[in-house]
């Protein structure tokens, strides 16, 4: 049995992992799906920072009796990377889902081109320090892929999305010391793994660390929210993280042939 701590990206709560969590639990694993500090029911102030979210994840994994597999999607990527470095003794594996291990000093907003950065800052200013989820049309314009989401799932995503605190969007996390012995996987969903490798080789800051030999890049072709569009396939990848011992095979998904 392995314990997984699942952290969703911007605007999402623990609910986003329901499909993946069900698959992992059916295989006998423990799952702790988190709603990030400052989001949804945990939103008490817009002053929450990326560092606050790191501390919250660290506190969560340190409550576990055994080391966990720590998973971060999209905007949670830098948070879980920093948390894994701070609490290395409690982390048996690290998985990033459609995101990259941003370097020290790089904030989420820095990932976007200048015009998009201006749009995000204006949106935050118009919403009293919160960054609400863009509309589907705005997401597509910004380059976020909605592939794989049927109408009902997309409607659920939009309806249940909650604003993100500005501090998480605009502030950078504090990195620790990277441990190359920690098993690490990048799940490439809305962009192919080959493109990730090329960006890493070129030294693009958000991806440069992925050139390190301990990173295993896995392709899961779908949109930016694979936990919603391909929960079974994503769970299979997560169950393949072997923190020193073999993991149980997931149950067969209807019609999957797995």
Coordinates of N, CA and C in Angstrom, one line a residue, residues 11-234:
X11 N -7.6 27.1 -9.0 CA -9.0 27.2 -9.0 C -9.7 25.9 -8.6
X12 N -9.0 24.8 -8.3 CA -9.6 23.5 -8.0 C -9.5 23.1 -6.6
X13 N -10.5 22.3 -6.1 CA -10.4 21.7 -4.8 C -10.1 20.2 -4.9
X14 N -10.2 19.6 -3.7 CA -9.9 18.1 -3.7 C -10.8 17.3 -4.6
X15 N -12.0 17.9 -4.8 CA -13.0 17.1 -5.7 C -12.4 16.8 -7.0
X16 N -11.5 17.6 -7.6 CA -11.0 17.3 -8.9 C -10.3 16.0 -9.0
X17 N -9.9 15.4 -7.9 CA -9.2 14.1 -7.9 C -10.1 12.9 -7.7
X18 N -11.4 13.2 -7.6 CA -12.3 12.1 -7.2 C -12.1 10.8 -8.1
X19 N -12.1 11.0 -9.4 CA -11.9 9.8 -10.2 C -10.6 9.1 -10.1
X20 N -9.5 9.8 -10.0 CA -8.2 9.2 -9.8 C -8.2 8.6 -8.4
X21 N -8.7 9.3 -7.4 CA -8.6 8.7 -6.0 C -9.4 7.4 -5.9
X22 N -10.5 7.3 -6.6 CA -11.3 6.1 -6.6 C -10.6 4.9 -7.2
X23 N -9.8 5.2 -8.3 CA -9.0 4.1 -8.9 C -7.9 3.7 -8.0
X24 N -7.2 4.6 -7.3 CA -6.1 4.2 -6.5 C -6.6 3.5 -5.2
X25 N -7.7 4.0 -4.7 CA -8.3 3.3 -3.5 C -8.7 1.9 -3.8
X26 N -9.3 1.7 -5.0 CA -9.8 0.4 -5.4 C -8.6 -0.6 -5.5
X27 N -7.4 -0.1 -5.7 CA -6.2 -0.9 -5.8 C -5.5 -1.1 -4.5
X28 N -6.1 -0.5 -3.4 CA -5.6 -0.7 -2.1 C -4.8 0.4 -1.5
X29 N -4.6 1.5 -2.2 CA -3.8 2.6 -1.8 C -4.6 3.6 -0.9
X30 N -3.9 4.4 -0.1 CA -4.5 5.5 0.6 C -4.3 6.7 -0.2
X31 N -5.3 7.6 -0.1 CA -5.3 8.9 -0.9 C -5.6 10.0 0.0
X32 N -4.8 11.1 0.0 CA -5.2 12.3 0.6 C -5.3 13.4 -0.5
X33 N -6.4 13.7 -0.9 CA -6.6 14.8 -1.9 C -6.8 16.1 -1.2
X34 N -6.0 17.1 -1.5 CA -6.1 18.4 -0.8 C -6.8 19.4 -1.6
X35 N -7.5 20.3 -0.9 CA -7.9 21.6 -1.4 C -6.8 22.6 -1.0
X36 N -6.1 23.2 -1.9 CA -5.0 24.1 -1.6 C -5.4 25.2 -0.6
X37 N -4.6 25.6 0.3 CA -4.8 26.7 1.2 C -5.2 27.9 0.5
X38 N -6.3 28.6 0.9 CA -6.7 29.9 0.2 C -7.7 29.7 -0.9
X39 N -8.1 28.4 -1.2 CA -9.0 28.2 -2.3 C -10.3 27.5 -1.8
X40 N -11.4 27.9 -2.4 CA -12.7 27.3 -2.1 C -13.0 27.4 -0.6
X41 N -13.3 26.3 0.0 CA -13.7 26.3 1.4 C -12.6 26.7 2.4
X42 N -11.4 26.8 1.8 CA -10.2 27.2 2.6 C -9.8 28.6 2.4
X43 N -10.7 29.4 1.7 CA -10.4 30.8 1.3 C -10.9 31.7 2.4
X44 N -10.1 32.2 3.2 CA -10.5 33.2 4.2 C -9.9 34.5 3.9
X45 N -8.8 34.6 3.1 CA -8.2 35.8 2.8 C -7.5 35.7 1.5
X46 N -7.3 36.8 0.8 CA -6.6 36.8 -0.5 C -5.1 36.9 -0.2
X47 N -4.7 37.0 1.1 CA -3.3 37.2 1.4 C -2.4 35.9 1.4
X48 N -3.0 34.8 1.1 CA -2.3 33.5 1.1 C -1.2 33.6 0.0
X49 N 0.0 33.1 0.4 CA 1.1 33.1 -0.6 C 1.4 31.7 -1.0
X50 N 2.3 31.6 -2.0 CA 2.8 30.3 -2.5 C 3.5 29.6 -1.3
X51 N 4.3 30.4 -0.6 CA 5.0 29.8 0.6 C 4.0 29.3 1.6
X52 N 2.9 29.9 1.8 CA 1.9 29.4 2.7 C 1.4 28.0 2.3
X53 N 1.1 27.9 1.0 CA 0.7 26.6 0.4 C 1.7 25.6 0.6
X54 N 3.0 25.9 0.4 CA 4.1 24.9 0.6 C 4.0 24.4 2.0
X55 N 4.0 25.4 3.0 CA 3.9 25.0 4.4 C 2.7 24.1 4.7
X56 N 1.6 24.3 4.1 CA 0.4 23.5 4.3 C 0.6 22.1 3.8
X57 N 1.2 22.0 2.6 CA 1.5 20.6 2.1 C 2.5 19.9 2.9
X58 N 3.5 20.6 3.4 CA 4.5 20.0 4.2 C 3.9 19.5 5.5
X59 N 3.0 20.3 6.1 CA 2.3 19.8 7.4 C 1.5 18.6 7.1
X60 N 0.9 18.5 5.9 CA 0.0 17.4 5.6 C 0.9 16.1 5.5
X61 N 1.9 16.2 4.7 CA 2.7 14.9 4.5 C 3.5 14.5 5.8
X62 N 3.8 15.5 6.7 CA 4.5 15.1 7.9 C 3.5 14.5 8.9
X63 N 2.3 14.5 8.7 CA 1.3 13.8 9.5 C 1.2 12.4 9.2
X64 N 1.7 12.0 8.0 CA 1.6 10.6 7.6 C 2.7 9.7 8.3
X65 N 2.3 8.5 8.6 CA 3.3 7.6 9.2 C 4.4 7.2 8.3
X66 N 4.1 7.1 7.0 CA 5.1 6.6 6.1 C 5.3 7.7 5.0
X67 N 6.4 7.6 4.3 CA 6.6 8.5 3.1 C 5.5 8.4 2.1
X68 N 5.2 9.5 1.4 CA 4.1 9.5 0.5 C 4.6 9.7 -0.9
X69 N 3.7 9.4 -1.9 CA 3.9 9.9 -3.3 C 3.2 11.2 -3.4
X70 N 3.9 12.3 -3.7 CA 3.4 13.6 -3.7 C 3.1 14.0 -5.2
X71 N 1.9 14.5 -5.5 CA 1.5 14.8 -6.8 C 1.0 16.2 -6.9
X72 N 1.5 16.9 -7.9 CA 1.0 18.3 -8.1 C 0.6 18.6 -9.5
X73 N -0.5 19.2 -9.7 CA -1.0 19.5 -11.1 C -0.9 21.0 -11.3
X74 N -0.4 21.3 -12.5 CA -0.4 22.7 -13.0 C 0.2 23.6 -12.0
X75 N -0.6 24.6 -11.6 CA -0.1 25.6 -10.7 C 0.4 25.1 -9.3
X76 N 0.1 23.9 -9.0 CA 0.6 23.3 -7.8 C 1.9 22.6 -8.0
X77 N 2.4 22.6 -9.2 CA 3.7 22.0 -9.4 C 4.8 22.6 -8.6
X78 N 5.0 23.9 -8.7 CA 6.1 24.5 -7.9 C 5.9 24.3 -6.4
X79 N 4.7 24.3 -5.9 CA 4.4 24.1 -4.5 C 4.8 22.7 -4.1
X80 N 4.5 21.6 -4.8 CA 4.9 20.3 -4.4 C 6.4 20.0 -4.5
X81 N 7.0 20.6 -5.5 CA 8.5 20.5 -5.7 C 9.1 21.1 -4.4
X82 N 8.8 22.3 -4.0 CA 9.4 22.9 -2.9 C 9.0 22.1 -1.6
X83 N 7.8 21.6 -1.5 CA 7.4 20.8 -0.3 C 8.3 19.5 -0.3
X84 N 8.5 18.9 -1.4 CA 9.3 17.6 -1.4 C 10.7 17.9 -1.0
X85 N 11.2 19.1 -1.4 CA 12.6 19.4 -1.0 C 12.7 19.7 0.5
X86 N 11.7 20.4 1.0 CA 11.7 20.7 2.5 C 11.5 19.5 3.4
X87 N 10.6 18.6 2.9 CA 10.3 17.4 3.8 C 10.7 16.1 3.0
X88 N 11.9 16.1 2.6 CA 12.4 15.0 1.7 C 12.2 13.7 2.4
X89 N 12.4 13.6 3.7 CA 12.3 12.3 4.4 C 10.9 11.7 4.4
X90 N 9.9 12.6 4.1 CA 8.5 12.1 4.1 C 8.0 11.9 2.6
X91 N 8.8 12.0 1.6 CA 8.4 11.8 0.2 C 9.1 10.7 -0.4
X92 N 8.4 9.7 -0.9 CA 8.9 8.6 -1.6 C 8.9 8.7 -3.1
X93 N 8.1 9.6 -3.6 CA 8.1 9.8 -5.1 C 7.4 11.2 -5.4
X94 N 7.8 11.8 -6.5 CA 7.2 13.1 -6.8 C 6.7 13.0 -8.3
X95 N 5.5 13.5 -8.5 CA 4.9 13.5 -9.8 C 4.3 14.9 -10.1
X96 N 4.7 15.4 -11.3 CA 4.1 16.7 -11.7 C 3.2 16.4 -12.9
X97 N 2.0 17.0 -12.9 CA 1.1 16.7 -14.0 C 0.9 18.0 -14.8
X98 N 1.4 17.9 -16.0 CA 1.3 19.0 -17.0 C 1.8 20.4 -16.4
X99 N 3.0 20.3 -15.8 CA 3.6 21.5 -15.3 C 5.1 21.3 -15.2
X100 N 5.8 22.2 -14.7 CA 7.3 22.0 -14.6 C 7.8 22.5 -13.2
X101 N 9.0 22.1 -12.9 CA 9.7 22.5 -11.6 C 10.3 23.9 -11.7
X102 N 9.6 24.9 -11.5 CA 10.1 26.3 -11.7 C 11.3 26.5 -10.8
X103 N 12.3 27.3 -11.3 CA 13.4 27.6 -10.4 C 13.1 28.6 -9.4
X104 N 14.1 28.7 -8.4 CA 14.0 29.7 -7.4 C 13.7 31.1 -8.0
X105 N 12.7 31.8 -7.4 CA 12.5 33.2 -7.9 C 11.5 33.3 -9.0
X106 N 11.1 32.2 -9.6 CA 10.1 32.3 -10.7 C 8.7 32.1 -10.2
X107 N 7.8 33.0 -10.5 CA 6.4 32.9 -10.1 C 5.6 32.4 -11.2
X108 N 4.4 31.9 -10.9 CA 3.5 31.3 -11.9 C 3.3 32.3 -13.1
X109 N 3.1 33.6 -12.7 CA 2.8 34.6 -13.7 C 4.0 34.8 -14.7
X110 N 5.2 34.5 -14.3 CA 6.4 34.6 -15.1 C 6.4 33.6 -16.3
X111 N 5.5 32.6 -16.1 CA 5.4 31.5 -17.2 C 4.7 32.1 -18.4
X112 N 4.0 33.2 -18.3 CA 3.2 33.7 -19.4 C 3.9 34.8 -20.1
X113 N 3.6 35.1 -21.4 CA 4.1 36.2 -22.1 C 3.6 37.5 -21.5
X114 N 4.3 38.6 -21.8 CA 4.0 39.9 -21.2 C 2.5 40.4 -21.3
X115 N 2.0 40.2 -22.5 CA 0.6 40.6 -22.7 C -0.4 39.8 -21.7
X116 N -0.1 38.5 -21.6 CA -0.9 37.7 -20.7 C -0.7 38.1 -19.2
X117 N 0.5 38.4 -18.9 CA 0.8 38.9 -17.5 C 0.0 40.1 -17.2
X118 N 0.0 41.1 -18.1 CA -0.8 42.3 -17.9 C -2.2 42.0 -17.7
X119 N -2.8 41.1 -18.5 CA -4.2 40.7 -18.4 C -4.5 40.1 -17.0
X120 N -3.6 39.2 -16.5 CA -3.8 38.6 -15.3 C -3.7 39.6 -14.1
X121 N -2.8 40.5 -14.2 CA -2.7 41.5 -13.1 C -3.9 42.4 -13.1
X122 N -4.4 42.8 -14.3 CA -5.6 43.6 -14.3 C -6.9 42.8 -13.8
X123 N -6.9 41.6 -14.1 CA -8.0 40.7 -13.6 C -8.0 40.6 -12.0
X124 N -6.8 40.5 -11.5 CA -6.6 40.4 -10.1 C -7.0 41.7 -9.4
X125 N -6.6 42.8 -10.0 CA -6.9 44.1 -9.5 C -8.5 44.4 -9.5
X126 N -9.1 43.8 -10.5 CA -10.6 44.0 -10.6 C -11.4 43.1 -9.7
X127 N -10.7 42.2 -9.1 CA -11.4 41.2 -8.2 C -10.8 41.2 -6.8
X128 N -10.3 42.4 -6.4 CA -9.9 42.6 -5.0 C -8.8 41.6 -4.5
X129 N -7.9 41.3 -5.3 CA -6.8 40.4 -4.9 C -7.0 38.9 -5.2
X130 N -8.0 38.6 -5.9 CA -8.3 37.2 -6.3 C -8.2 37.1 -7.8
X131 N -7.8 35.9 -8.2 CA -7.7 35.6 -9.6 C -8.7 34.5 -10.0
X132 N -9.9 34.9 -10.5 CA -10.9 33.9 -10.8 C -10.6 33.1 -12.1
X133 N -11.2 32.0 -12.2 CA -10.9 31.1 -13.3 C -11.4 31.8 -14.6
X134 N -10.5 31.9 -15.6 CA -11.0 32.5 -16.9 C -12.1 31.7 -17.5
X135 N -12.8 32.2 -18.4 CA -13.9 31.5 -19.2 C -13.2 30.4 -20.1
X136 N -13.9 29.4 -20.5 CA -13.4 28.5 -21.4 C -12.7 29.1 -22.7
X137 N -13.4 30.2 -23.2 CA -12.8 30.9 -24.4 C -11.5 31.5 -24.0
X138 N -11.4 32.1 -22.8 CA -10.2 32.8 -22.4 C -9.1 31.8 -22.1
X139 N -9.5 30.6 -21.6 CA -8.5 29.6 -21.4 C -7.9 29.1 -22.7
X140 N -8.7 28.9 -23.7 CA -8.2 28.5 -25.0 C -7.3 29.5 -25.6
X141 N -7.7 30.8 -25.5 CA -6.9 31.9 -26.0 C -5.5 31.9 -25.3
X142 N -5.5 31.6 -24.0 CA -4.2 31.6 -23.3 C -3.3 30.4 -23.6
X143 N -3.9 29.4 -24.3 CA -3.1 28.2 -24.6 C -3.4 27.0 -23.8
X144 N -4.4 27.1 -22.8 CA -4.7 26.0 -22.0 C -5.7 25.1 -22.7
X145 N -5.3 23.8 -22.9 CA -6.1 22.9 -23.7 C -7.2 22.3 -22.9
X146 N -8.4 22.3 -23.5 CA -9.6 21.7 -22.9 C -9.9 20.4 -23.5
X147 N -9.0 19.8 -24.3 CA -9.2 18.5 -24.9 C -9.6 17.5 -23.9
X148 N -10.5 16.6 -24.3 CA -10.9 15.5 -23.5 C -12.0 15.8 -22.5
X149 N -12.3 17.0 -22.4 CA -13.4 17.4 -21.4 C -14.7 17.4 -22.2
X150 N -15.7 16.5 -21.8 CA -17.0 16.6 -22.5 C -17.8 17.8 -21.9
X151 N -18.9 18.1 -22.5 CA -19.7 19.3 -22.1 C -20.0 19.3 -20.6
X152 N -20.4 18.1 -20.1 CA -20.8 18.0 -18.6 C -19.6 18.3 -17.7
X153 N -18.5 17.7 -18.1 CA -17.3 17.8 -17.2 C -16.8 19.2 -17.3
X154 N -16.8 19.9 -18.4 CA -16.4 21.2 -18.5 C -17.3 22.2 -17.7
X155 N -18.6 21.9 -17.8 CA -19.5 22.7 -17.0 C -19.3 22.5 -15.5
X156 N -19.0 21.3 -15.1 CA -18.6 21.1 -13.7 C -17.4 21.8 -13.3
X157 N -16.4 21.8 -14.1 CA -15.1 22.5 -13.9 C -15.3 23.9 -13.7
X158 N -16.1 24.6 -14.6 CA -16.3 26.0 -14.5 C -17.2 26.3 -13.2
X159 N -18.2 25.5 -13.0 CA -19.1 25.8 -11.9 C -18.4 25.6 -10.5
X160 N -17.5 24.7 -10.4 CA -16.9 24.4 -9.1 C -15.6 25.1 -8.9
X161 N -15.1 25.8 -9.9 CA -13.9 26.5 -9.8 C -14.0 27.7 -8.8
X162 N -12.9 27.9 -8.0 CA -12.9 29.0 -7.0 C -11.7 29.9 -7.3
X163 N -11.8 31.2 -7.0 CA -10.7 32.1 -7.2 C -9.4 31.7 -6.5
X164 N -8.3 32.0 -7.1 CA -7.0 31.8 -6.6 C -6.5 33.0 -5.9
X165 N -5.8 32.9 -4.7 CA -5.2 34.1 -4.1 C -4.1 34.7 -4.9
X166 N -4.1 36.0 -5.0 CA -3.1 36.7 -5.9 C -1.7 36.3 -5.5
X167 N -1.4 36.1 -4.2 CA -0.1 35.8 -3.7 C 0.5 34.6 -4.3
X168 N -0.4 33.6 -4.6 CA 0.0 32.3 -5.2 C 0.4 32.5 -6.6
X169 N -0.3 33.4 -7.3 CA -0.1 33.7 -8.7 C 1.1 34.5 -8.9
X170 N 1.3 35.5 -8.1 CA 2.4 36.5 -8.3 C 3.7 36.2 -7.5
X171 N 3.6 35.3 -6.5 CA 4.8 35.1 -5.7 C 5.5 33.8 -6.0
X172 N 6.8 33.7 -5.8 CA 7.5 32.5 -6.1 C 7.7 31.7 -4.8
X173 N 7.9 30.4 -4.9 CA 8.2 29.5 -3.8 C 9.7 29.6 -3.5
X174 N 10.1 29.2 -2.3 CA 11.5 29.1 -1.9 C 11.9 27.7 -2.2
X175 N 12.9 27.4 -3.1 CA 13.3 26.1 -3.3 C 14.3 25.6 -2.3
X176 N 14.4 24.3 -2.1 CA 15.4 23.7 -1.2 C 16.5 23.1 -2.1
X177 N 17.0 22.0 -1.6 CA 18.0 21.2 -2.3 C 17.4 20.0 -3.0
X178 N 17.6 19.9 -4.3 CA 17.1 18.8 -5.0 C 17.9 17.5 -4.7
X179 N 17.1 16.5 -4.5 CA 17.7 15.2 -4.3 C 17.5 14.3 -5.5
X180 N 18.6 14.0 -6.3 CA 18.5 13.2 -7.5 C 18.1 11.8 -7.2
X181 N 18.1 11.3 -6.0 CA 17.7 9.9 -5.7 C 16.2 9.8 -5.6
X182 N 15.5 10.9 -5.5 CA 14.0 10.9 -5.4 C 13.4 10.5 -6.7
X183 N 12.6 9.5 -6.8 CA 12.0 9.2 -8.1 C 11.0 10.3 -8.5
X184 N 11.1 10.7 -9.8 CA 10.3 11.8 -10.2 C 9.7 11.5 -11.6
X185 N 8.5 11.9 -11.8 CA 7.8 11.7 -13.1 C 7.1 13.0 -13.5
X186 N 7.2 13.3 -14.7 CA 6.4 14.4 -15.3 C 5.4 13.7 -16.2
X187 N 4.1 14.0 -16.0 CA 3.1 13.6 -16.9 C 2.8 14.7 -17.9
X188 N 3.1 14.5 -19.2 CA 2.9 15.5 -20.2 C 1.6 15.2 -20.9
X189 N 0.6 16.1 -20.7 CA -0.7 15.9 -21.2 C -1.1 16.8 -22.3
X190 N -1.0 18.1 -22.1 CA -1.4 19.0 -23.2 C -0.3 19.4 -24.1
X191 N 0.9 18.9 -23.8 CA 2.1 19.1 -24.7 C 2.9 17.8 -24.6
X192 N 3.4 17.4 -25.8 CA 4.1 16.1 -25.8 C 5.4 16.1 -25.1
X193 N 5.8 14.9 -24.6 CA 7.0 14.7 -23.9 C 8.2 15.1 -24.7
X194 N 8.2 14.9 -26.0 CA 9.4 15.3 -26.8 C 9.6 16.8 -26.8
X195 N 8.5 17.6 -26.8 CA 8.6 19.0 -26.7 C 9.1 19.4 -25.3
X196 N 8.7 18.7 -24.3 CA 9.3 19.0 -22.9 C 10.8 18.8 -22.9
X197 N 11.2 17.7 -23.5 CA 12.6 17.4 -23.5 C 13.4 18.4 -24.3
X198 N 12.8 18.9 -25.4 CA 13.5 20.0 -26.2 C 13.6 21.3 -25.4
X199 N 12.5 21.6 -24.7 CA 12.5 22.8 -23.9 C 13.6 22.7 -22.7
X200 N 13.6 21.5 -22.1 CA 14.6 21.3 -21.0 C 16.0 21.4 -21.6
X201 N 16.3 20.8 -22.7 CA 17.6 20.8 -23.3 C 18.0 22.2 -23.7
X202 N 17.0 23.0 -24.1 CA 17.3 24.4 -24.4 C 17.5 25.3 -23.2
X203 N 17.3 24.8 -22.0 CA 17.4 25.6 -20.8 C 16.3 26.5 -20.5
X204 N 15.1 26.3 -21.0 CA 14.0 27.1 -20.7 C 13.7 27.0 -19.2
X205 N 13.7 28.1 -18.4 CA 13.7 28.0 -16.9 C 12.7 27.0 -16.3
X206 N 11.4 27.1 -16.8 CA 10.4 26.3 -16.1 C 10.6 24.8 -16.4
X207 N 11.4 24.4 -17.4 CA 11.6 23.0 -17.7 C 13.0 22.5 -17.6
X208 N 14.0 23.4 -17.3 CA 15.4 23.1 -17.4 C 15.7 21.9 -16.5
X209 N 15.2 21.8 -15.3 CA 15.5 20.8 -14.4 C 15.1 19.4 -14.9
X210 N 14.1 19.4 -15.8 CA 13.6 18.1 -16.3 C 14.7 17.4 -17.2
X211 N 15.8 18.1 -17.5 CA 16.9 17.4 -18.2 C 17.7 16.6 -17.3
X212 N 17.5 16.7 -16.0 CA 18.2 15.8 -15.0 C 17.8 14.4 -15.2
X213 N 18.8 13.4 -15.1 CA 18.5 12.0 -15.4 C 17.4 11.3 -14.6
X214 N 17.1 11.9 -13.4 CA 16.1 11.2 -12.5 C 14.7 11.4 -13.0
X215 N 14.5 12.3 -13.9 CA 13.1 12.6 -14.4 C 12.7 11.6 -15.4
X216 N 11.5 11.0 -15.2 CA 10.9 10.1 -16.2 C 9.7 10.9 -16.8
X217 N 9.7 11.2 -18.1 CA 8.7 11.9 -18.7 C 7.7 11.0 -19.4
X218 N 6.4 11.0 -19.0 CA 5.4 10.1 -19.5 C 4.4 10.9 -20.3
X219 N 4.1 10.4 -21.5 CA 3.0 11.0 -22.3 C 1.6 10.5 -21.9
X220 N 0.7 11.4 -21.7 CA -0.7 11.1 -21.5 C -1.5 12.1 -22.3
X221 N -1.6 11.8 -23.6 CA -2.2 12.8 -24.5 C -3.7 13.1 -24.2
X222 N -3.9 14.3 -23.8 CA -5.3 14.8 -23.5 C -5.1 16.3 -23.3
X223 N -6.1 16.9 -22.6 CA -6.0 18.3 -22.3 C -5.2 18.6 -21.0
X224 N -5.4 19.8 -20.5 CA -4.6 20.3 -19.3 C -5.2 19.7 -18.0
X225 N -6.3 19.1 -18.0 CA -6.9 18.5 -16.8 C -7.1 17.0 -16.9
X226 N -6.0 16.2 -16.9 CA -6.1 14.8 -17.2 C -6.9 14.1 -16.0
X227 N -6.9 14.6 -14.8 CA -7.6 14.0 -13.7 C -9.1 14.0 -14.0
X228 N -9.5 14.9 -14.9 CA -10.9 14.9 -15.2 C -11.2 14.2 -16.6
X229 N -10.3 14.4 -17.5 CA -10.5 13.8 -18.8 C -10.1 12.3 -18.9
X230 N -9.0 12.0 -18.2 CA -8.5 10.6 -18.3 C -8.1 10.1 -16.9
X231 N -9.1 10.0 -15.9 CA -8.7 9.7 -14.6 C -8.1 8.3 -14.4
X232 N -8.6 7.3 -15.2 CA -8.0 5.9 -15.1 C -6.6 5.9 -15.6
X233 N -6.4 6.5 -16.7 CA -5.0 6.5 -17.3 C -4.0 7.2 -16.4
X234 N -4.5 8.3 -15.8 CA -3.6 9.1 -14.9 C -3.3 8.2 -13.6

